[in-house]
Amino acid sequence: MVPPAHQGTMSSALTRLSVKAARLLGTPPHGYAHLLGLASEHLNDDLCRIPATTGNRIAELTTAHTPWPELSVVLAEQSRIGTLGVWDYLITSAATPLEGIQDASTYFAAVADVGTDTLDIAENGEHVTVSHVNQAELTHEAACAVRAYALGLYQRRLSEAAQRSLVPLRVTLAASAPRRHDVLTELYGTHAIDFEAPTSSITFLAADLKAPTPHAQPGLSSVLRRHAEQSLATAVPLHGWLDLFRAALASVHQEKTPTLATVARRMGVSTRTLQRRLDAHETTWRNEVEILRRADITRMLHDTDLTVDAIAARTGYADARALRRAVHRWYGTTPATLRRTGRSAESGRFSRPGPTG
């Protein structure tokens, strides 16, 4: 299940791909470098989910001076296996290419914003059609590029799974016919391309997709599915400034006890500006640190055998007594009871702690 907070975001891996393609095609970086989520600490962190509007804007800027077929081809060429993380391997590691693309559809949220994009697979007798629907608010040229790239990506991954080039029976694109489309013919390996279609799709022989994947490892797909689920569960969606602040706070917290000055430096602002921003978002430094500590403490109580003293030391509390008081304030119980009952800090039964200073 896709966490509701992930709506409107895409993986940092897919965003990095968009940035790389823009650079290769000479798109001036001053047009997009300031966009939310493109700071290196977010863009290069696979746990971060970047706003889909950021990736969409990069596509719009790129197609403003580059024909959309060229962008779709460059994106496909740069999408080497592993570029999109575990999602890539879901397709190439299943027992058959068809099962792989079905897994990719189930876990499509691992790469894309499923609020606007969908990956569908339909079997019809001897044929299997893989469709991509994109409903994001994009310029026409950018939307054409995204749809064409998606089909090229699916063909590439399915061919890698089969370990041979799979030639589609036909390709349909919900895109206007470009002046030249020889690059698309080369991308898909066929001249059977229809434009102005209701839906973008690519159709293969069912026999090609149902043939056993060479060198498939039994049990690997289930491991990859669990990994995809875990990645989605732990991802940090960046929708606005407060999300960026919390991501910076969490990264500092992993290294040492966080301080206002350290996080301010990480975000490139003064401590005074950081405090003003927190005030504007109706929260405080102390409250945000407590929220982070609560999540860490609850996770350690549930997932480790660390003593209360050890957890207190790791999370910045003076001693076990101070930690016990905090747990009682949050949950009205003791750490031992919380550990025994397995009560989740993220459960809707518990509200976020209110401002404490």
Coordinates of C-alpha atoms in Angstrom, one line a residue:
M1 CA 0.0 0.0 0.0
V2 CA 1.3 3.5 -0.9
P3 CA 1.6 5.8 2.1
P4 CA -0.7 8.8 1.4
A5 CA 2.2 11.2 2.1
H6 CA 4.0 9.8 -1.0
Q7 CA 1.4 11.2 -3.3
G8 CA 2.9 14.0 -5.4
T9 CA 6.5 12.6 -5.1
M10 CA 8.8 10.5 -7.1
S11 CA 12.0 8.6 -6.3
S12 CA 15.2 10.5 -6.0
A13 CA 16.7 8.0 -8.5
L14 CA 14.1 9.0 -11.2
T15 CA 14.8 12.7 -10.4
R16 CA 18.5 12.2 -10.7
L17 CA 17.9 10.6 -14.2
S18 CA 15.9 13.7 -15.2
V19 CA 18.7 16.0 -14.1
K20 CA 21.3 13.9 -15.9
A21 CA 19.3 14.0 -19.2
A22 CA 18.8 17.8 -18.9
R23 CA 22.6 18.3 -18.5
L24 CA 23.4 16.0 -21.4
L25 CA 21.0 17.9 -23.6
G26 CA 22.3 21.3 -22.6
T27 CA 19.4 22.6 -20.5
P28 CA 20.7 25.6 -18.5
P29 CA 20.8 24.5 -14.9
H30 CA 19.9 28.0 -13.5
G31 CA 16.3 27.2 -14.6
Y32 CA 16.0 24.2 -12.3
A33 CA 18.8 24.1 -9.8
H34 CA 16.8 25.9 -7.2
L35 CA 13.8 23.5 -7.3
L36 CA 12.7 21.7 -4.2
G37 CA 14.6 18.5 -3.5
L38 CA 17.6 19.2 -5.8
A39 CA 20.1 19.9 -3.0
S40 CA 22.7 17.2 -3.1
E41 CA 21.8 15.9 0.3
H42 CA 18.3 15.2 -0.9
L43 CA 18.9 14.3 -4.6
N44 CA 21.6 11.7 -3.7
D45 CA 19.6 10.2 -0.8
D46 CA 17.6 7.2 -1.9
L47 CA 15.4 7.5 1.1
C48 CA 14.1 10.9 -0.1
R49 CA 11.1 11.3 -2.2
I50 CA 11.4 14.4 -4.5
P51 CA 8.3 16.5 -5.4
A52 CA 7.0 15.3 -8.7
T53 CA 6.6 18.9 -9.8
T54 CA 10.4 19.2 -9.7
G55 CA 10.9 16.3 -12.2
N56 CA 8.1 17.6 -14.3
R57 CA 9.5 21.1 -14.5
I58 CA 12.9 19.7 -15.5
A59 CA 11.2 17.9 -18.4
E60 CA 9.4 21.1 -19.4
L61 CA 12.6 23.1 -19.4
T62 CA 14.4 20.4 -21.4
T63 CA 11.7 20.1 -24.1
A64 CA 11.6 23.9 -24.5
H65 CA 14.7 23.7 -26.6
T66 CA 15.0 19.9 -27.4
P67 CA 12.5 17.9 -29.5
W68 CA 10.6 15.6 -27.2
P69 CA 11.7 12.3 -29.0
E70 CA 15.3 13.2 -28.3
L71 CA 14.6 13.6 -24.6
S72 CA 12.8 10.3 -24.4
V73 CA 15.7 8.5 -26.1
V74 CA 18.3 10.0 -23.9
L75 CA 16.3 9.1 -20.8
A76 CA 16.1 5.5 -22.0
E77 CA 19.8 5.3 -22.9
Q78 CA 20.8 6.6 -19.5
S79 CA 18.4 4.1 -17.7
R80 CA 20.9 1.3 -17.3
I81 CA 19.9 -1.6 -15.1
G82 CA 20.1 -0.5 -11.5
T83 CA 19.5 3.2 -12.3
L84 CA 16.1 3.0 -10.7
G85 CA 17.1 0.8 -7.8
V86 CA 15.2 -2.2 -6.7
W87 CA 12.3 -1.5 -9.1
D88 CA 14.6 -2.4 -12.0
Y89 CA 15.5 -5.8 -10.6
L90 CA 11.8 -6.6 -9.9
I91 CA 11.4 -6.9 -13.7
T92 CA 14.7 -8.7 -14.5
S93 CA 14.7 -11.2 -11.6
A94 CA 11.2 -12.7 -11.8
A95 CA 10.5 -16.2 -13.1
T96 CA 9.3 -14.7 -16.4
P97 CA 9.4 -11.2 -17.9
L98 CA 5.6 -11.1 -17.6
E99 CA 5.7 -11.8 -13.9
G100 CA 8.5 -9.2 -13.6
I101 CA 6.5 -6.4 -15.2
Q102 CA 3.5 -7.3 -13.1
D103 CA 5.7 -6.9 -10.0
A104 CA 6.9 -3.6 -11.4
S105 CA 3.2 -2.5 -11.8
T106 CA 2.4 -3.5 -8.2
Y107 CA 5.4 -1.5 -6.8
F108 CA 5.3 1.3 -9.3
A109 CA 5.2 3.8 -6.4
A110 CA 8.8 2.9 -5.7
V111 CA 9.8 5.1 -8.7
A112 CA 6.8 7.2 -9.8
D113 CA 4.1 9.4 -8.5
V114 CA 1.1 7.0 -8.7
G115 CA -1.2 9.9 -8.2
T116 CA -0.6 10.9 -11.8
D117 CA 1.1 7.9 -13.5
T118 CA 0.0 4.3 -13.8
L119 CA 1.5 1.1 -15.3
D120 CA -1.0 -1.4 -16.5
I121 CA -0.6 -4.9 -18.1
A122 CA -3.4 -6.6 -20.1
E123 CA -3.3 -10.1 -21.6
N124 CA -5.4 -10.7 -24.7
G125 CA -4.9 -14.1 -26.1
E126 CA -1.6 -14.3 -27.8
H127 CA -0.7 -10.7 -26.9
V128 CA 0.4 -8.7 -23.8
T129 CA 0.0 -5.0 -23.8
V130 CA 1.9 -2.8 -21.3
S131 CA 0.3 0.7 -21.0
H132 CA 1.5 3.9 -19.4
V133 CA -0.9 6.6 -18.4
N134 CA 0.4 10.0 -17.5
Q135 CA -2.0 12.6 -16.2
A136 CA 0.4 15.1 -14.7
E137 CA -0.1 18.8 -15.5
L138 CA 2.7 19.1 -18.0
T139 CA 3.3 21.0 -21.2
H140 CA 2.4 18.9 -24.3
E141 CA 6.0 18.4 -25.3
A142 CA 7.1 17.3 -21.9
A143 CA 4.1 14.9 -21.6
C144 CA 5.0 13.3 -24.9
A145 CA 8.6 12.8 -23.8
V146 CA 7.6 11.2 -20.5
R147 CA 5.2 8.7 -22.2
A148 CA 7.5 7.8 -24.9
Y149 CA 10.4 7.2 -22.5
A150 CA 8.2 5.0 -20.2
L151 CA 7.5 2.6 -23.1
G152 CA 11.2 2.5 -24.0
L153 CA 12.1 1.8 -20.5
Y154 CA 9.7 -1.1 -20.2
Q155 CA 11.0 -2.6 -23.5
R156 CA 14.5 -2.3 -22.3
R157 CA 13.9 -4.0 -18.9
L158 CA 11.8 -6.8 -20.5
S159 CA 14.5 -7.4 -23.0
E160 CA 17.1 -7.5 -20.2
A161 CA 14.9 -10.0 -18.4
A162 CA 14.7 -12.2 -21.5
Q163 CA 18.3 -11.6 -22.3
R164 CA 17.5 -10.9 -25.9
S165 CA 15.9 -8.0 -27.8
L166 CA 12.1 -8.2 -27.7
V167 CA 10.6 -6.6 -30.7
P168 CA 7.1 -5.2 -30.0
L169 CA 4.3 -5.9 -32.4
R170 CA 3.1 -2.3 -32.1
V171 CA 3.6 0.9 -30.2
T172 CA 0.9 3.5 -29.6
L173 CA 1.7 6.9 -28.2
A174 CA -0.6 9.5 -26.7
A175 CA 1.5 12.1 -28.4
S176 CA 1.5 14.2 -31.5
A177 CA 3.5 12.9 -34.5
P178 CA 6.9 14.6 -34.6
R179 CA 8.4 15.9 -37.8
R180 CA 10.9 13.0 -37.6
H181 CA 10.5 9.9 -35.5
D182 CA 13.5 7.8 -36.7
V183 CA 14.9 8.0 -33.2
L184 CA 11.7 6.4 -31.9
T185 CA 11.9 3.7 -34.5
E186 CA 15.4 2.9 -33.3
L187 CA 14.3 3.1 -29.6
Y188 CA 11.5 0.6 -30.0
G189 CA 13.0 -1.5 -32.8
T190 CA 9.9 -1.2 -35.0
H191 CA 8.2 1.0 -37.5
A192 CA 4.8 0.1 -36.2
I193 CA 4.3 3.2 -34.2
D194 CA 0.9 5.0 -34.0
F195 CA 0.6 8.5 -32.8
E196 CA -2.4 10.5 -31.4
A197 CA -3.5 7.3 -29.6
P198 CA -5.8 7.5 -26.6
T199 CA -3.2 5.6 -24.4
S200 CA 0.5 5.0 -24.7
S201 CA 1.2 1.3 -24.9
I202 CA 3.6 -1.3 -26.2
T203 CA 2.4 -4.8 -27.3
F204 CA 4.4 -8.0 -27.3
L205 CA 3.8 -11.6 -28.1
A206 CA 2.6 -13.3 -24.9
A207 CA 4.9 -16.2 -25.7
D208 CA 7.9 -13.9 -25.4
L209 CA 6.9 -12.6 -22.0
K210 CA 5.9 -15.9 -20.6
A211 CA 9.1 -17.7 -21.5
P212 CA 11.3 -18.5 -18.4
T213 CA 13.7 -15.8 -17.5
P214 CA 17.3 -17.2 -18.0
H215 CA 19.2 -17.6 -14.8
A216 CA 16.3 -16.6 -12.6
Q217 CA 17.0 -17.3 -8.9
P218 CA 14.2 -19.0 -7.0
G219 CA 13.0 -16.8 -4.1
L220 CA 14.8 -13.7 -5.2
S221 CA 11.6 -12.0 -6.4
S222 CA 10.0 -12.3 -2.9
V223 CA 13.1 -10.8 -1.4
L224 CA 13.0 -7.9 -3.8
R225 CA 9.3 -7.3 -3.2
R226 CA 9.9 -7.1 0.6
H227 CA 12.8 -4.6 -0.1
A228 CA 10.5 -2.5 -2.3
E229 CA 7.9 -2.5 0.5
Q230 CA 10.4 -1.5 3.1
S231 CA 11.8 1.2 0.9
L232 CA 8.4 2.7 0.5
A233 CA 7.7 2.5 4.2
T234 CA 10.9 4.2 5.2
A235 CA 11.0 6.9 2.5
V236 CA 10.9 10.5 3.4
P237 CA 8.5 12.6 1.2
L238 CA 9.6 16.2 0.6
H239 CA 6.6 18.3 -0.1
G240 CA 7.7 21.6 1.3
W241 CA 10.2 23.4 3.6
L242 CA 9.2 21.6 6.7
D243 CA 9.9 18.3 5.1
L244 CA 13.3 19.5 4.0
F245 CA 14.0 20.6 7.6
R246 CA 13.0 17.3 9.0
A247 CA 15.1 15.4 6.5
A248 CA 18.1 17.6 7.5
L249 CA 17.4 17.1 11.2
A250 CA 17.2 13.3 10.7
S251 CA 20.5 13.2 8.8
V252 CA 22.3 15.2 11.5
H253 CA 20.7 13.1 14.2
Q254 CA 22.2 9.9 12.6
E255 CA 25.7 11.4 13.0
K256 CA 25.5 13.1 16.4
T257 CA 23.3 15.0 18.8
P258 CA 21.6 17.6 16.6
T259 CA 22.0 21.3 17.3
L260 CA 20.1 24.2 15.8
A261 CA 23.4 25.6 14.4
T262 CA 24.4 22.3 12.8
V263 CA 21.0 21.9 11.0
A264 CA 21.0 25.5 9.9
R265 CA 24.5 25.0 8.3
R266 CA 23.2 21.9 6.6
M267 CA 20.3 23.9 5.1
G268 CA 22.5 26.9 4.2
V269 CA 20.6 29.4 6.4
S270 CA 21.3 31.3 9.6
T271 CA 20.0 30.0 13.0
R272 CA 17.8 33.1 13.2
T273 CA 16.2 32.4 9.8
L274 CA 15.7 28.7 10.7
Q275 CA 13.9 29.7 13.9
R276 CA 11.7 32.1 12.0
R277 CA 10.8 29.4 9.5
L278 CA 9.9 27.0 12.3
D279 CA 7.7 29.7 13.9
A280 CA 6.0 30.3 10.5
H281 CA 5.2 26.5 10.3
E282 CA 3.8 26.7 13.9
T283 CA 6.4 24.4 15.4
T284 CA 9.6 24.8 17.4
W285 CA 13.1 23.3 17.4
R286 CA 12.4 21.6 20.7
N287 CA 9.2 20.1 19.4
E288 CA 10.8 18.8 16.3
V289 CA 13.7 17.2 18.1
E290 CA 11.2 15.5 20.5
I291 CA 9.2 14.2 17.6
L292 CA 12.4 12.7 16.1
R293 CA 13.5 11.2 19.5
R294 CA 10.1 9.7 20.0
A295 CA 10.2 7.9 16.7
D296 CA 13.8 6.6 17.4
I297 CA 13.0 5.5 20.9
T298 CA 9.8 3.7 19.9
R299 CA 11.7 2.0 17.0
M300 CA 14.5 0.8 19.4
L301 CA 12.0 -0.5 21.9
H302 CA 10.2 -2.5 19.2
D303 CA 13.1 -3.6 17.1
T304 CA 16.1 -4.0 19.4
D305 CA 17.0 -5.5 22.8
L306 CA 18.8 -2.4 23.9
T307 CA 18.3 -1.5 27.6
V308 CA 16.5 1.7 28.5
D309 CA 19.8 3.1 29.7
A310 CA 21.4 2.4 26.4
I311 CA 18.5 3.9 24.4
A312 CA 18.6 7.0 26.6
A313 CA 22.3 7.5 25.9
R314 CA 21.8 7.0 22.2
T315 CA 18.9 9.5 22.0
G316 CA 20.4 12.3 24.0
Y317 CA 18.6 11.9 27.3
A318 CA 20.5 12.5 30.6
D319 CA 19.5 9.1 32.0
A320 CA 16.9 6.3 31.9
R321 CA 14.7 8.3 34.3
A322 CA 14.4 11.2 31.9
L323 CA 13.6 8.8 29.1
R324 CA 10.9 7.1 31.2
R325 CA 9.3 10.5 31.9
A326 CA 9.3 11.3 28.2
V327 CA 7.7 7.9 27.3
H328 CA 5.0 8.4 29.9
R329 CA 4.3 11.9 28.6
W330 CA 3.9 10.6 25.1
Y331 CA 2.0 7.3 25.7
G332 CA 0.9 7.3 29.3
T333 CA 2.9 4.1 30.0
T334 CA 6.4 2.8 30.7
P335 CA 9.1 1.8 28.2
A336 CA 8.8 -1.8 29.3
T337 CA 5.0 -1.9 28.6
L338 CA 5.5 -0.1 25.3
R339 CA 8.1 -2.7 24.3
R340 CA 5.9 -5.6 25.4
T341 CA 2.7 -4.5 23.7
G342 CA 4.5 -3.4 20.5
R343 CA 2.5 -0.2 20.3
S344 CA 3.5 1.7 17.2
A345 CA 4.6 5.3 17.4
E346 CA 3.1 5.9 14.0
S347 CA -0.4 4.5 14.9
G348 CA -3.3 6.9 14.6
R349 CA -4.1 6.2 18.2
F350 CA -1.4 8.5 19.3
S351 CA -1.2 12.2 18.4
R352 CA 2.0 14.0 17.6
P353 CA 3.4 15.7 20.7
G354 CA 2.4 19.3 20.9
P355 CA 4.9 22.2 21.0
T356 CA 6.9 22.1 24.2
G357 CA 8.8 25.3 23.9

